[in-house]
XYZ file of C-alpha atoms in Angstrom:
682
model
C 94.462 37.934 136.516
C 91.190 41.575 136.956
C 89.709 42.383 139.394
C 86.448 40.874 138.754
C 88.604 37.524 139.221
C 89.022 38.940 143.527
C 87.008 39.472 146.235
C 87.844 40.214 149.248
C 85.918 38.786 151.946
C 85.617 40.834 155.634
C 85.024 39.179 158.476
C 84.152 41.010 161.830
C 83.484 39.030 165.166
C 84.475 35.819 167.605
C 84.693 32.603 166.023
C 84.927 29.558 167.800
C 87.564 27.152 166.850
C 88.645 24.063 168.549
C 86.702 24.568 171.258
C 87.952 28.034 172.644
C 86.977 31.711 171.951
C 89.369 33.567 170.078
C 88.754 37.522 169.821
C 89.144 39.055 166.283
C 89.220 42.655 166.005
C 89.818 45.175 163.159
C 88.944 44.095 159.440
C 91.136 41.121 157.776
C 91.099 40.899 153.926
C 91.043 37.800 152.145
C 91.471 37.190 148.578
C 89.868 34.426 146.914
C 89.756 34.309 143.404
C 87.839 33.048 141.261
C 89.448 30.355 139.385
C 88.898 28.440 142.840
C 85.262 27.665 142.207
C 86.167 26.012 139.830
C 88.852 24.117 140.671
C 90.633 23.357 143.589
C 94.136 22.767 141.375
C 96.269 25.725 140.535
C 95.580 28.258 142.621
C 97.545 30.934 142.202
C 97.016 34.010 145.012
C 98.773 36.636 143.281
C 98.974 40.008 144.971
C 95.129 42.129 143.210
C 96.356 45.928 141.104
C 93.636 47.777 141.987
C 93.010 51.649 140.062
C 94.208 54.324 141.420
C 91.103 55.872 141.894
C 90.367 52.855 144.328
C 91.038 53.545 147.762
C 89.079 56.941 146.985
C 85.653 55.147 145.669
C 85.824 52.828 148.821
C 85.870 55.921 150.709
C 83.765 58.460 149.242
C 81.506 56.604 146.822
C 80.529 53.020 148.108
C 80.365 54.388 152.494
C 77.502 56.702 151.280
C 75.998 54.005 149.084
C 76.790 50.532 151.234
C 72.568 49.850 152.800
C 72.514 50.033 156.502
C 73.143 46.329 157.962
C 70.245 45.149 159.417
C 70.476 42.609 162.584
C 70.549 38.738 162.326
C 67.718 37.619 163.470
C 68.626 34.774 166.445
C 66.837 31.634 165.739
C 64.515 31.061 168.792
C 65.091 29.381 171.891
C 63.704 25.915 171.632
C 61.546 25.019 174.042
C 62.571 22.625 176.453
C 60.886 20.297 175.998
C 61.801 19.344 172.593
C 64.433 18.028 172.684
C 67.843 20.118 171.264
C 70.197 18.899 168.623
C 73.555 18.861 169.850
C 75.840 20.941 168.676
C 78.902 22.666 168.856
C 78.573 26.455 170.990
C 81.432 27.955 168.593
C 80.201 26.828 165.011
C 76.757 28.262 165.726
C 78.406 31.513 167.026
C 80.790 31.880 163.610
C 77.736 31.102 161.063
C 76.558 34.689 161.472
C 79.051 36.539 161.250
C 80.666 35.090 158.106
C 77.527 35.495 156.028
C 77.714 38.543 156.869
C 80.549 39.320 155.065
C 80.026 37.108 152.550
C 76.600 39.777 151.654
C 79.574 42.546 152.314
C 82.094 41.692 150.496
C 79.548 41.124 147.041
C 77.898 44.495 147.454
C 81.425 45.973 147.670
C 82.897 43.600 144.710
C 79.194 45.021 142.460
C 79.892 48.603 143.417
C 83.666 48.478 142.148
C 82.597 46.697 139.318
C 80.514 49.541 138.411
C 83.017 52.284 139.625
C 85.606 50.798 137.483
C 83.151 50.870 134.392
C 82.432 54.471 135.374
C 86.034 54.977 134.977
C 86.850 52.896 131.389
C 83.806 54.519 129.956
C 85.635 58.151 131.008
C 89.175 56.491 129.430
C 86.852 55.618 126.324
C 85.617 58.917 125.560
C 89.204 60.671 126.798
C 90.964 58.860 124.044
C 88.066 59.326 121.657
C 87.938 62.715 121.860
C 92.256 62.832 121.385
C 91.979 61.115 118.347
C 89.287 63.976 117.377
C 92.222 66.412 118.367
C 94.821 64.645 116.669
C 92.316 63.559 113.310
C 92.878 68.327 112.946
C 96.515 67.529 113.413
C 96.667 65.186 111.196
C 94.505 67.440 108.563
C 96.606 70.518 109.167
C 99.319 68.801 108.401
C 97.763 67.461 105.323
C 97.520 70.420 104.114
C 101.169 71.917 104.839
C 102.706 68.685 102.771
C 99.885 69.227 100.073
C 101.659 73.244 99.898
C 104.742 72.041 99.641
C 104.951 69.180 97.370
C 103.446 71.770 94.910
C 106.287 73.843 95.645
C 108.642 70.546 94.746
C 107.097 69.784 91.841
C 108.316 73.345 90.282
C 111.510 72.870 90.996
C 111.565 69.255 90.452
C 110.466 70.277 86.977
C 113.623 72.630 87.246
C 116.384 69.524 87.775
C 114.574 67.386 85.408
C 115.295 70.517 82.604
C 118.643 70.511 84.373
C 119.009 67.037 83.907
C 118.081 66.960 80.489
C 120.671 69.431 79.631
C 123.202 66.953 80.777
C 122.017 64.475 78.797
C 121.996 66.425 75.666
C 125.317 67.736 76.043
C 126.824 63.957 76.932
C 124.603 63.116 73.848
C 126.540 65.169 71.913
C 130.031 64.570 73.274
C 129.787 60.647 72.575
C 128.207 62.118 68.398
C 131.724 64.131 68.233
C 133.550 60.847 69.207
C 131.593 59.094 66.405
C 132.028 61.379 64.377
C 136.137 61.669 64.677
C 136.513 58.207 65.234
C 134.588 57.331 61.173
C 136.829 60.590 59.765
C 139.942 59.066 60.994
C 138.640 55.516 59.424
C 137.916 57.933 56.502
C 140.803 59.178 56.511
C 142.798 56.273 55.962
C 140.757 54.692 53.627
C 141.167 57.700 51.029
C 145.036 56.840 51.859
C 144.575 53.129 50.803
C 143.105 53.940 47.988
C 145.771 56.986 46.590
C 147.972 54.450 47.031
C 146.157 52.137 44.743
C 145.062 54.598 42.168
C 146.649 54.751 38.259
C 149.444 57.813 37.854
C 147.252 58.993 35.070
C 144.348 59.822 36.896
C 146.517 61.777 39.739
C 146.543 64.831 39.153
C 142.875 64.671 37.821
C 142.133 63.197 41.399
C 144.271 66.339 43.003
C 141.763 68.315 41.967
C 138.477 66.355 43.012
C 139.947 65.889 46.474
C 140.913 69.346 46.647
C 137.518 70.221 45.817
C 135.675 67.710 48.378
C 138.675 68.849 50.973
C 137.162 72.685 50.352
C 133.266 71.140 50.039
C 134.144 69.358 53.599
C 136.002 72.486 54.851
C 132.562 74.602 54.086
C 130.738 71.949 56.065
C 132.848 71.181 58.876
C 133.711 74.898 59.887
C 129.444 75.170 59.411
C 128.639 72.141 61.881
C 131.654 73.660 63.935
C 129.631 76.865 63.768
C 126.311 75.034 64.485
C 127.857 73.024 67.593
C 129.900 76.861 69.287
C 125.606 78.194 68.677
C 124.599 75.361 70.448
C 127.025 75.503 73.241
C 126.208 78.692 73.957
C 122.825 78.032 74.037
C 122.926 75.615 75.941
C 125.405 77.764 78.684
C 122.477 80.468 78.242
C 120.042 78.040 78.914
C 122.224 76.420 81.828
C 122.344 81.007 83.372
C 118.746 81.100 83.104
C 118.183 77.899 85.123
C 120.059 79.225 87.722
C 118.870 82.985 87.686
C 115.249 81.444 87.840
C 115.859 80.180 91.179
C 117.003 83.280 92.676
C 114.199 85.206 91.956
C 111.357 82.574 93.691
C 111.100 84.822 96.784
C 109.563 83.662 99.946
C 106.618 84.475 100.094
C 106.856 84.801 103.994
C 109.707 87.955 103.458
C 106.244 89.230 100.768
C 104.087 89.600 103.570
C 106.015 90.778 106.063
C 107.432 93.643 103.836
C 103.746 93.436 101.700
C 105.180 92.917 98.204
C 103.808 90.555 95.454
C 106.628 89.115 93.227
C 104.850 86.254 91.913
C 103.966 87.887 88.795
C 108.085 87.978 88.063
C 108.266 84.386 89.235
C 105.522 83.546 87.236
C 107.259 85.263 84.112
C 110.574 83.614 84.565
C 109.379 80.222 83.876
C 107.470 81.335 81.414
C 110.932 82.331 79.871
C 112.711 79.339 80.637
C 110.079 77.095 78.782
C 110.365 79.480 76.142
C 114.318 79.041 75.779
C 113.695 74.769 76.337
C 111.557 75.040 73.327
C 114.146 76.559 71.402
C 116.430 74.002 72.371
C 114.515 71.421 71.569
C 113.528 72.103 67.935
C 116.464 73.140 67.319
C 117.956 69.539 68.452
C 115.776 68.252 65.853
C 116.692 70.283 63.379
C 120.236 70.170 63.931
C 121.707 73.031 65.243
C 120.058 76.404 66.257
C 120.420 79.516 64.539
C 121.904 82.929 65.135
C 118.657 83.916 65.619
C 117.999 81.037 68.072
C 120.875 82.716 70.425
C 120.307 85.619 70.412
C 116.821 84.580 71.259
C 118.848 83.385 74.365
C 120.914 86.056 75.018
C 117.589 88.319 74.884
C 116.032 86.093 77.511
C 119.135 85.152 79.456
C 119.240 89.404 79.655
C 115.620 89.674 80.506
C 115.924 87.220 84.087
C 119.118 89.387 84.580
C 116.555 92.573 84.535
C 113.898 90.266 86.130
C 116.670 89.090 89.064
C 117.977 93.045 89.177
C 114.078 94.302 89.753
C 113.262 92.055 92.162
C 116.652 93.303 94.621
C 115.304 96.698 94.173
C 111.731 95.991 94.910
C 112.930 94.311 97.914
C 115.221 96.937 98.928
C 112.819 99.471 98.145
C 110.556 97.739 100.412
C 112.677 97.524 103.140
C 113.520 100.755 102.789
C 109.539 101.552 103.082
C 109.529 99.542 105.972
C 111.639 101.253 107.557
C 110.746 104.974 106.182
C 106.903 103.913 107.311
C 108.736 102.487 111.435
C 110.163 105.618 111.225
C 107.241 108.453 109.848
C 105.345 106.069 112.957
C 108.023 107.436 115.543
C 108.214 111.160 113.865
C 105.389 111.861 112.964
C 105.774 116.049 113.685
C 109.371 116.090 112.832
C 107.099 114.514 109.127
C 104.893 117.037 108.532
C 106.911 119.810 109.366
C 109.214 118.803 106.402
C 106.060 118.530 104.728
C 104.560 122.137 105.356
C 108.162 123.520 104.284
C 107.926 121.236 100.699
C 104.527 122.480 99.658
C 105.933 125.791 100.780
C 108.847 126.161 98.991
C 106.281 123.751 95.671
C 103.577 126.805 96.578
C 106.336 129.299 95.397
C 106.729 129.431 91.171
C 110.014 129.974 89.121
C 107.889 132.716 87.665
C 106.644 135.283 88.019
C 102.508 135.906 86.861
C 101.229 138.453 84.904
C 100.375 141.860 86.684
C 97.199 141.437 88.410
C 96.585 145.431 88.059
C 93.069 145.727 86.283
C 93.926 149.198 84.004
C 96.535 147.233 82.362
C 95.794 147.344 78.953
C 97.985 146.739 75.811
C 99.306 143.476 76.322
C 101.973 142.537 73.962
C 102.460 139.523 71.478
C 106.034 138.703 72.283
C 107.452 135.831 74.568
C 110.420 136.984 77.301
C 113.531 137.403 75.612
C 114.895 134.224 77.755
C 111.483 132.055 76.431
C 112.892 132.753 72.719
C 116.048 132.168 73.611
C 114.972 128.822 74.661
C 113.116 128.297 71.384
C 115.511 128.896 68.949
C 118.309 126.823 71.055
C 115.447 124.210 70.442
C 115.190 124.554 66.837
C 118.737 125.319 66.352
C 119.227 122.045 67.800
C 116.551 119.379 65.826
C 118.231 121.370 62.603
C 121.736 119.933 63.678
C 120.454 116.230 64.125
C 117.941 116.027 60.978
C 121.436 117.778 59.386
C 123.267 114.861 60.135
C 120.759 112.005 59.301
C 120.336 113.513 56.222
C 122.567 111.275 54.870
C 120.689 107.910 55.573
C 117.623 109.345 55.590
C 118.414 110.190 51.392
C 120.422 107.374 50.795
C 119.668 105.375 47.639
C 121.228 101.668 48.407
C 119.008 99.358 49.151
C 120.636 98.166 51.707
C 120.834 101.058 53.583
C 117.107 101.865 53.252
C 116.390 98.829 54.223
C 118.542 99.724 57.317
C 116.148 103.043 57.638
C 113.176 101.251 57.042
C 113.989 98.388 59.838
C 115.321 101.247 62.588
C 111.644 102.874 61.879
C 109.829 100.346 62.240
C 110.547 99.475 65.038
C 109.595 102.396 66.940
C 107.831 103.807 65.072
C 105.022 100.847 65.220
C 105.587 100.328 68.998
C 103.649 103.534 69.907
C 101.561 104.039 67.746
C 100.251 100.945 69.271
C 99.922 102.887 72.546
C 97.156 102.971 74.183
C 94.621 102.846 77.110
C 93.824 99.434 77.345
C 95.900 97.656 80.355
C 99.210 98.861 82.528
C 100.893 95.601 81.302
C 99.962 96.539 77.410
C 101.741 100.170 78.077
C 105.088 98.586 79.768
C 105.442 95.856 77.138
C 104.876 99.507 74.991
C 107.625 101.172 76.502
C 110.278 98.367 77.341
C 110.501 97.409 73.676
C 111.833 100.844 72.786
C 114.038 101.089 76.148
C 115.521 97.339 74.740
C 115.995 99.004 71.710
C 117.217 102.497 72.438
C 119.456 100.637 74.836
C 120.657 98.596 71.969
C 119.825 95.332 72.670
C 117.670 92.763 69.557
C 114.675 93.705 68.305
C 112.648 91.164 66.395
C 110.876 92.345 63.193
C 108.643 90.420 60.782
C 111.457 87.709 61.373
C 114.441 90.046 61.068
C 116.639 90.851 63.725
C 117.144 94.595 64.509
C 120.327 96.306 66.051
C 120.795 100.320 66.651
C 124.293 99.572 66.061
C 123.478 98.661 62.218
C 124.778 101.933 60.789
C 126.268 104.751 62.440
C 124.028 107.120 62.624
C 121.270 104.886 64.096
C 121.111 105.892 67.051
C 120.452 110.309 66.106
C 118.163 108.733 63.705
C 115.998 106.736 65.635
C 115.951 109.626 68.653
C 114.337 111.424 66.105
C 111.693 108.991 64.597
C 110.594 108.802 67.589
C 110.513 112.369 68.911
C 108.842 113.081 65.306
C 106.023 110.144 66.317
C 105.335 110.962 69.629
C 104.691 114.274 68.170
C 102.708 112.880 65.759
C 100.695 110.868 68.187
C 99.777 114.034 69.696
C 98.745 115.602 66.537
C 96.617 112.519 65.882
C 95.099 110.504 67.826
C 95.130 113.101 70.875
C 93.570 114.731 68.753
C 90.493 112.708 68.192
C 90.560 110.952 71.615
C 91.256 112.865 73.940
C 91.558 109.878 76.515
C 94.321 108.780 74.851
C 96.668 112.129 75.564
C 97.850 110.136 79.144
C 99.495 106.750 78.638
C 101.360 108.315 75.381
C 102.373 110.698 77.992
C 103.497 107.903 80.338
C 105.813 106.491 77.641
C 106.826 110.519 76.809
C 108.512 111.007 80.001
C 109.591 108.543 80.660
C 112.014 107.840 77.793
C 112.591 111.464 77.536
C 113.765 111.241 81.914
C 116.130 107.820 80.707
C 116.612 109.577 76.967
C 117.260 113.437 77.509
C 117.828 113.553 73.696
C 114.374 112.280 72.678
C 112.880 114.871 74.905
C 114.537 117.905 73.751
C 114.026 116.484 69.659
C 110.172 116.004 70.958
C 109.486 119.292 72.234
C 111.330 120.474 69.619
C 109.153 119.196 67.190
C 106.270 119.702 69.016
C 107.018 123.814 68.838
C 107.656 124.136 65.226
C 104.308 121.742 64.502
C 102.450 123.670 67.629
C 104.036 126.946 68.478
C 101.477 128.001 71.162
C 102.777 125.388 73.222
C 105.965 128.062 73.370
C 104.174 130.025 73.672
C 104.833 131.881 70.255
C 102.476 133.945 67.798
C 105.279 134.509 64.778
C 104.997 137.548 63.725
C 105.029 137.970 59.757
C 108.149 139.201 58.314
C 108.427 141.368 55.185
C 108.945 139.359 52.306
C 107.614 136.347 53.927
C 105.253 134.781 51.596
C 101.617 134.232 52.384
C 101.893 130.723 52.823
C 105.142 130.765 54.520
C 103.454 132.368 57.101
C 100.444 130.060 57.684
C 102.775 126.757 58.216
C 105.112 129.356 60.860
C 101.651 129.749 62.599
C 101.029 126.536 62.104
C 98.946 125.487 59.317
C 98.824 122.628 57.226
C 98.471 124.316 53.370
C 98.482 121.653 50.799
C 98.729 123.312 46.470
C 98.750 126.677 48.639
C 94.966 125.630 50.197
C 95.186 126.076 54.270
C 93.720 124.122 56.109
C 89.845 124.719 57.347
C 90.105 126.330 60.604
C 88.016 123.461 62.589
C 90.715 121.158 61.828
C 93.505 123.579 62.636
C 91.724 123.839 66.413
C 91.735 120.225 65.990
C 95.080 119.453 66.089
C 96.519 122.658 68.095
C 94.424 120.811 71.085
C 95.538 117.589 70.267
C 99.231 118.945 70.794
C 98.763 121.624 73.557
C 96.500 118.339 75.435
C 99.912 115.697 75.043
C 101.573 118.578 76.448
C 100.131 119.802 79.815
C 99.788 115.646 80.164
C 103.579 115.002 79.801
C 104.518 117.586 82.569
C 102.467 116.708 85.466
C 103.174 112.214 84.665
C 106.338 110.154 85.559
C 106.982 106.343 84.651
C 105.496 104.522 87.136
C 108.163 101.531 87.652
C 111.190 103.807 87.361
C 113.497 104.065 90.002
C 114.377 107.686 89.957
C 114.129 110.399 92.686
C 115.509 113.616 90.635
C 113.242 116.217 89.798
C 110.459 115.366 86.731
C 112.607 115.757 83.122
C 110.147 118.805 82.126
C 107.464 119.191 85.039
C 104.832 121.691 86.457
C 106.757 124.464 86.624
C 106.672 125.041 83.131
C 103.175 124.449 82.493
C 103.469 127.612 85.632
C 105.719 129.368 82.979
C 103.874 128.581 79.260
C 100.291 130.010 81.469
C 102.097 133.156 82.544
C 103.381 133.723 79.360
C 100.172 133.380 77.498
C 98.342 135.499 80.120
C 101.096 138.132 79.470
C 100.477 138.173 75.701
C 97.180 139.517 74.306
C 94.855 136.863 72.836
C 93.798 135.350 70.086
C 90.258 135.110 67.909
C 89.776 131.800 68.906
C 92.767 129.828 69.388
C 93.491 131.473 73.056
C 90.536 130.553 74.071
C 90.649 126.976 72.314
C 94.044 126.819 74.241
C 93.568 127.816 77.514
C 90.480 125.968 77.417
C 92.257 122.217 77.335
C 95.551 122.977 78.823
C 92.579 124.073 82.039
C 91.093 121.020 81.593
C 93.984 118.319 81.054
C 96.313 120.069 83.719
C 94.490 122.278 86.174
C 93.649 119.921 88.821
C 97.059 118.665 88.971
C 98.631 122.453 89.215
C 95.945 123.197 92.024
C 97.727 120.258 93.763
C 100.619 122.532 92.929
C 100.401 125.807 93.530
C 96.867 126.113 95.729
C 96.088 129.205 96.558
C 98.274 130.537 94.001
C 97.024 129.363 91.583
C 93.057 130.178 92.759
C 94.383 133.699 92.113
C 95.531 133.324 88.777
C 92.029 131.544 87.781
C 89.990 134.721 89.440
C 92.475 137.085 87.058
C 91.625 135.117 83.918
C 87.949 135.343 85.150
C 88.374 139.063 85.638
C 90.491 140.326 83.702
C 91.240 137.598 81.082
C 88.438 136.793 79.627
C 86.365 139.812 78.746
C 89.899 140.341 76.125
C 88.498 136.946 74.845
C 85.339 138.097 74.720
C 86.257 141.601 73.229
C 88.123 140.113 70.274
C 85.907 137.087 69.388
C 83.017 137.221 67.150
C 79.502 135.304 66.929
C 81.016 132.390 64.756
C 83.925 131.880 67.354
C 81.572 131.616 70.854
C 81.743 127.971 70.829
C 85.498 128.157 72.748
C 85.352 130.816 74.057
C 81.409 129.493 75.822
C 83.351 126.297 76.884
C 86.745 128.305 78.172
C 83.966 130.732 80.546
C 81.600 127.578 81.681
C 84.820 126.388 82.965
C 85.973 129.012 84.621
C 83.094 129.800 86.191
C 82.096 125.800 87.462
C 86.104 126.112 89.178
C 85.415 129.211 90.399
C 82.663 127.908 91.918
C 83.429 124.465 92.917
C 86.652 125.635 93.946
C 87.942 122.724 92.713
C 88.496 121.150 89.108
C 88.039 117.539 88.921
C 90.610 114.977 87.280
C 90.426 115.298 83.390
C 89.413 112.717 81.263
C 91.268 109.741 80.348
C 93.388 110.217 83.665
C 94.904 106.992 84.520
C 94.047 105.832 88.494
C 97.173 103.912 90.359
C 94.939 100.447 89.341
C 95.670 100.795 85.676
C 99.057 99.940 86.336
C 97.713 96.523 87.751
C 95.960 95.195 84.456
């Protein structure tokens, strides 16, 4: 029963009962239910339970707002002349206090109802506020559930592929059992037929059965090989599906290590989808081919490489994080180490040319050590060419086909190198690298392997080196910005396969002897055409190429050489030295300045080298390189001007302007086509 159905009655004063006086002191409370007003039956007098705030409200609110009680006026005394009604004294005295108690009780009831309503409104507002907070929490939970549902969907897809694989295996086992049963039934039938045939046809029957058995054996072998390839393909898919689970790196771990490995997961899913489509298509055909198995093995190898790369990148990221934490604690020590390294790097291995302004009559010959290095490279090139001579000149059609495939497998990817995107350059390198590692390469529908010929490794290395030099001679000569993407691939191959790097350098020196630098001397008995070829000119039908064409080709090769010396493959894990770094650039520069200049050619080579490699040389050698530039400008350049005629002033003017701007600004800008770190994210 609620508060509104029970009211307190407060009585104060003296009441006469049965003619006697009873003193009522204090406050008496009696609870009367509203149900008693309607019926005299079923009155339930129960203890009333108020709100926990009711006592405080009675003491602090109602007592302050209760209106002042007004005295009850007594009725006037009756005149003595008028006869008064006979009333009992006790009833007259108790009637007024009862009215006052009822009035006060009614007022308190109204106040209690008002306060209780306020409390209910406050509780309702509080419930609405809690409901809004719960709704916000529910929205956040829904968002988290959505992200988890996406991840679960990807895992479900992998699970479905695994189940599909198991279903195929079970189906295949059932087919094998059915085929085995059919073969047994067929054998019994053939045996019954043999017993009822005529003896006269026994020999013919045996010959026919022998031929049939041979065909069946061939078919059985073919089917068995097909089943074996299918089992192999299934096992490859199972390994790939297991690896794709390993490369799914937790995003929280990626954020902690500040690395982005989402591309690996995306590539892993692509490989899984591709392998699944291959298995479906091969199942529709009947049995997979060897090319399908090779593709599956290649997919597994790529997945293993992805997993290995992720592990290495995570390990490297952890090391970087630890290194950064240690660097933050030991900044002073780090600065000292860097200063020592810079001091060591600033010390060149080759002595700069003499700076005596009075020196005259510079030689036209390089140092003996440089010349010996050049001769050793040419000897190694000749030995490789001689070793590959049998494969290069063989007339056998099968060998010629193998030779053409081996050559195309490396030369075509090299010709596709461009500065369009970093992913394209990386894919090109991966194709060449995988082929040199002995992995199969599919080209024009044919699978090419390096092991198809005993001389495959030597032949491919030779052709790859020749193609890289040809790219510098043709592509870089026409488009200077293409030097850097080609240089990155050449540097990466040089680092992983030193033999390719040695052959590349030997071919470069042979086509452009000024990369040694070497000015080939004219010897008695040498024909003019042979000497022109030694100088790097192209001679066809006793006609030497034009000087502009010659300078353009030399410019392309020296630009490629300068780019190779300053770049490292960004995806490499080796912490060793560059296979042919800037110390060789300093050596080349010093040798050039220690030799007498050649008309038109020396100015072209110096300008191309400085424009491509000048910025890197400044960062490496700092003040020593600036001294070298001032030496060129003040002492060596006048020698070039002295031997230059009026028709050859173009290259000289370019070199002069370049030197003046570099010395004035004390800076050499980055070369055209330089690949920024952001390029490799495209």
